[in-house]
Amino acid sequence: MEYAPGFSSIAALLADAGRASMVWALMDGSARPAGELALLAGLSPSSASAHLAKLVEGGLLAQQRHGRNRYYRLAGPEVGQLVEALASAALAAQPRQARAIPASRGTPQPMREARTCYDHLAGELAVGVFARMCAANWLSEEGGALTLTASGEQGLQALGIDLQLVGRQRRQRLCACPDWSERRPHLGGALGAALLNLCEGEGWLRRSKDSRALQVSPQGRRAIMAIAAP
């Protein structure tokens, strides 16, 4: 039977804890030297060098030279998307527990604060917006289904979101999307995408070139934290 070529080799590369740690450290779009990645992954310099060579050969990392130093970064945005998808799948596969799961402290800070999740907003700011929307009764959950209340419609329209346009899209209107770094939900679906578009249109958020991390302006941070605030 035919299968996707290279799928198993990529899985094998990321199955090693040391290599996975080094890839994870580069999720913010940065380029880091081998020595720094070795320290972050808890590896010896020689072991880290061997693992990095495999990651470059496997197409997950790219190598850059700056003088005598070699720096490593993700080979492309597709690699970041792959790692994020695996992180989300790992979170979804965990058994449901009564106690809250702590946030991932190993996530690079720019990725933790704000990033894209497909076409909507994720990270600390997004999780905060979702929690405030629920507390302010903008969102209601019944039987596992999330709905937008009349108060929520008024609040979002006041922000400048066109709910008629959101409703015309052939996709799920809204959902609670699990956030792999914060371990709590953020707003997904067409409404989540509209919220991200609003933040970008207002200049509160700006996309990064080589990462899903979003640059947050001081004004944008204040504005986003004010959404659905009491």
Short mmCIF file of N, CA, C and O in Angstrom, two decimals, residues 129 133 138 148 152-167 169 173 187 190-199 202 204 227:
data_model
loop_
_atom_site.label_atom_id
_atom_site.label_comp_id
_atom_site.label_asym_id
_atom_site.label_seq_id
_atom_site.Cartn_x
_atom_site.Cartn_y
_atom_site.Cartn_z
N VAL A 129 -9.43 36.38 26.84
CA VAL A 129 -10.64 36.89 26.19
C VAL A 129 -11.78 35.89 26.34
O VAL A 129 -12.91 36.25 26.68
N MET A 133 -15.30 36.45 28.29
CA MET A 133 -16.56 36.33 27.56
C MET A 133 -17.53 35.40 28.29
O MET A 133 -18.73 35.67 28.37
N TRP A 138 -21.28 36.47 27.70
CA TRP A 138 -21.28 36.65 26.24
C TRP A 138 -21.41 35.29 25.57
O TRP A 138 -21.94 35.19 24.47
N LEU A 148 -23.49 31.98 21.29
CA LEU A 148 -23.29 33.40 21.55
C LEU A 148 -24.61 33.98 22.05
O LEU A 148 -25.65 33.85 21.40
N GLY A 152 -23.50 38.89 24.19
CA GLY A 152 -22.30 38.69 23.40
C GLY A 152 -22.40 39.33 22.04
O GLY A 152 -21.43 39.92 21.53
N GLU A 153 -23.57 39.21 21.41
CA GLU A 153 -23.77 39.84 20.11
C GLU A 153 -23.59 41.35 20.20
O GLU A 153 -22.93 41.96 19.36
N GLN A 154 -24.18 41.95 21.23
CA GLN A 154 -24.05 43.40 21.40
C GLN A 154 -22.61 43.81 21.64
O GLN A 154 -22.12 44.79 21.08
N GLY A 155 -21.91 43.03 22.48
CA GLY A 155 -20.53 43.36 22.79
C GLY A 155 -19.62 43.26 21.58
O GLY A 155 -18.77 44.13 21.35
N LEU A 156 -19.78 42.20 20.80
CA LEU A 156 -18.92 42.00 19.63
C LEU A 156 -19.23 43.01 18.53
O LEU A 156 -18.33 43.48 17.83
N GLN A 157 -20.51 43.34 18.36
CA GLN A 157 -20.87 44.36 17.37
C GLN A 157 -20.31 45.72 17.77
O GLN A 157 -19.88 46.49 16.91
N ALA A 158 -20.27 45.98 19.08
CA ALA A 158 -19.71 47.25 19.55
C ALA A 158 -18.21 47.31 19.26
O ALA A 158 -17.66 48.39 19.04
N LEU A 159 -17.56 46.16 19.23
CA LEU A 159 -16.13 46.12 18.89
C LEU A 159 -15.90 46.35 17.40
O LEU A 159 -14.80 46.70 16.99
N GLY A 160 -16.94 46.13 16.59
CA GLY A 160 -16.81 46.31 15.15
C GLY A 160 -16.83 45.02 14.35
O GLY A 160 -16.48 45.01 13.16
N ILE A 161 -17.23 43.91 14.99
CA ILE A 161 -17.30 42.63 14.29
C ILE A 161 -18.66 42.50 13.61
O ILE A 161 -19.71 42.69 14.23
N ASP A 162 -18.64 42.17 12.32
CA ASP A 162 -19.85 42.02 11.52
C ASP A 162 -20.39 40.60 11.70
O ASP A 162 -19.91 39.66 11.07
N LEU A 163 -21.37 40.43 12.55
CA LEU A 163 -21.89 39.10 12.85
C LEU A 163 -22.67 38.51 11.67
O LEU A 163 -22.75 37.29 11.52
N GLN A 164 -23.27 39.36 10.84
CA GLN A 164 -23.95 38.84 9.65
C GLN A 164 -22.95 38.20 8.70
O GLN A 164 -23.20 37.14 8.12
N LEU A 165 -21.79 38.84 8.53
CA LEU A 165 -20.75 38.28 7.69
C LEU A 165 -20.23 36.97 8.28
O LEU A 165 -19.99 36.00 7.54
N VAL A 166 -20.07 36.93 9.59
CA VAL A 166 -19.62 35.71 10.26
C VAL A 166 -20.61 34.58 10.02
O VAL A 166 -20.24 33.44 9.73
N GLY A 167 -21.92 34.90 10.12
CA GLY A 167 -22.95 33.89 9.96
C GLY A 167 -23.08 33.35 8.56
O GLY A 167 -23.60 32.24 8.36
N GLN A 169 -20.64 32.51 6.60
CA GLN A 169 -19.53 31.62 6.25
C GLN A 169 -19.95 30.16 6.41
O GLN A 169 -20.65 29.80 7.35
N ARG A 173 -19.64 28.27 13.39
CA ARG A 173 -19.68 29.69 13.78
C ARG A 173 -18.71 29.98 14.92
O ARG A 173 -17.97 30.96 14.88
N LEU A 187 -11.21 31.03 21.76
CA LEU A 187 -12.33 31.09 20.83
C LEU A 187 -11.89 30.68 19.43
O LEU A 187 -10.98 31.27 18.86
N ALA A 190 -15.51 30.61 12.99
CA ALA A 190 -15.57 31.83 12.20
C ALA A 190 -15.51 33.08 13.08
O ALA A 190 -14.92 34.09 12.71
N LEU A 191 -16.08 32.99 14.28
CA LEU A 191 -16.05 34.13 15.19
C LEU A 191 -14.64 34.38 15.73
O LEU A 191 -14.21 35.52 15.87
N GLY A 192 -13.92 33.30 15.99
CA GLY A 192 -12.53 33.44 16.42
C GLY A 192 -11.68 34.08 15.34
O GLY A 192 -10.82 34.91 15.62
N ALA A 193 -11.93 33.69 14.08
CA ALA A 193 -11.20 34.28 12.96
C ALA A 193 -11.53 35.77 12.82
O ALA A 193 -10.66 36.59 12.53
N ALA A 194 -12.79 36.11 13.04
CA ALA A 194 -13.20 37.51 12.94
C ALA A 194 -12.53 38.35 14.04
O ALA A 194 -12.15 39.50 13.80
N LEU A 195 -12.38 37.77 15.21
CA LEU A 195 -11.72 38.48 16.30
C LEU A 195 -10.25 38.75 15.96
O LEU A 195 -9.74 39.85 16.20
N LEU A 196 -9.57 37.76 15.38
CA LEU A 196 -8.18 37.96 14.98
C LEU A 196 -8.08 39.02 13.89
O LEU A 196 -7.20 39.89 13.93
N ASN A 197 -8.99 38.98 12.92
CA ASN A 197 -8.99 40.00 11.86
C ASN A 197 -9.17 41.39 12.43
O ASN A 197 -8.54 42.36 11.98
N LEU A 198 -10.04 41.52 13.43
CA LEU A 198 -10.27 42.81 14.07
C LEU A 198 -8.98 43.31 14.73
O LEU A 198 -8.59 44.47 14.55
N CYS A 199 -8.32 42.42 15.47
CA CYS A 199 -7.10 42.81 16.18
C CYS A 199 -6.00 43.23 15.20
O CYS A 199 -5.25 44.19 15.47
N GLU A 202 -6.95 46.68 13.54
CA GLU A 202 -6.76 47.82 14.43
C GLU A 202 -5.28 48.08 14.72
O GLU A 202 -4.94 49.07 15.35
N TRP A 204 -3.43 46.14 16.56
CA TRP A 204 -3.08 45.64 17.89
C TRP A 204 -2.10 44.48 17.81
O TRP A 204 -1.25 44.31 18.67
N ILE A 227 -11.47 43.57 26.35
CA ILE A 227 -12.62 42.93 25.72
C ILE A 227 -13.39 42.10 26.76
O ILE A 227 -12.81 41.24 27.42
#
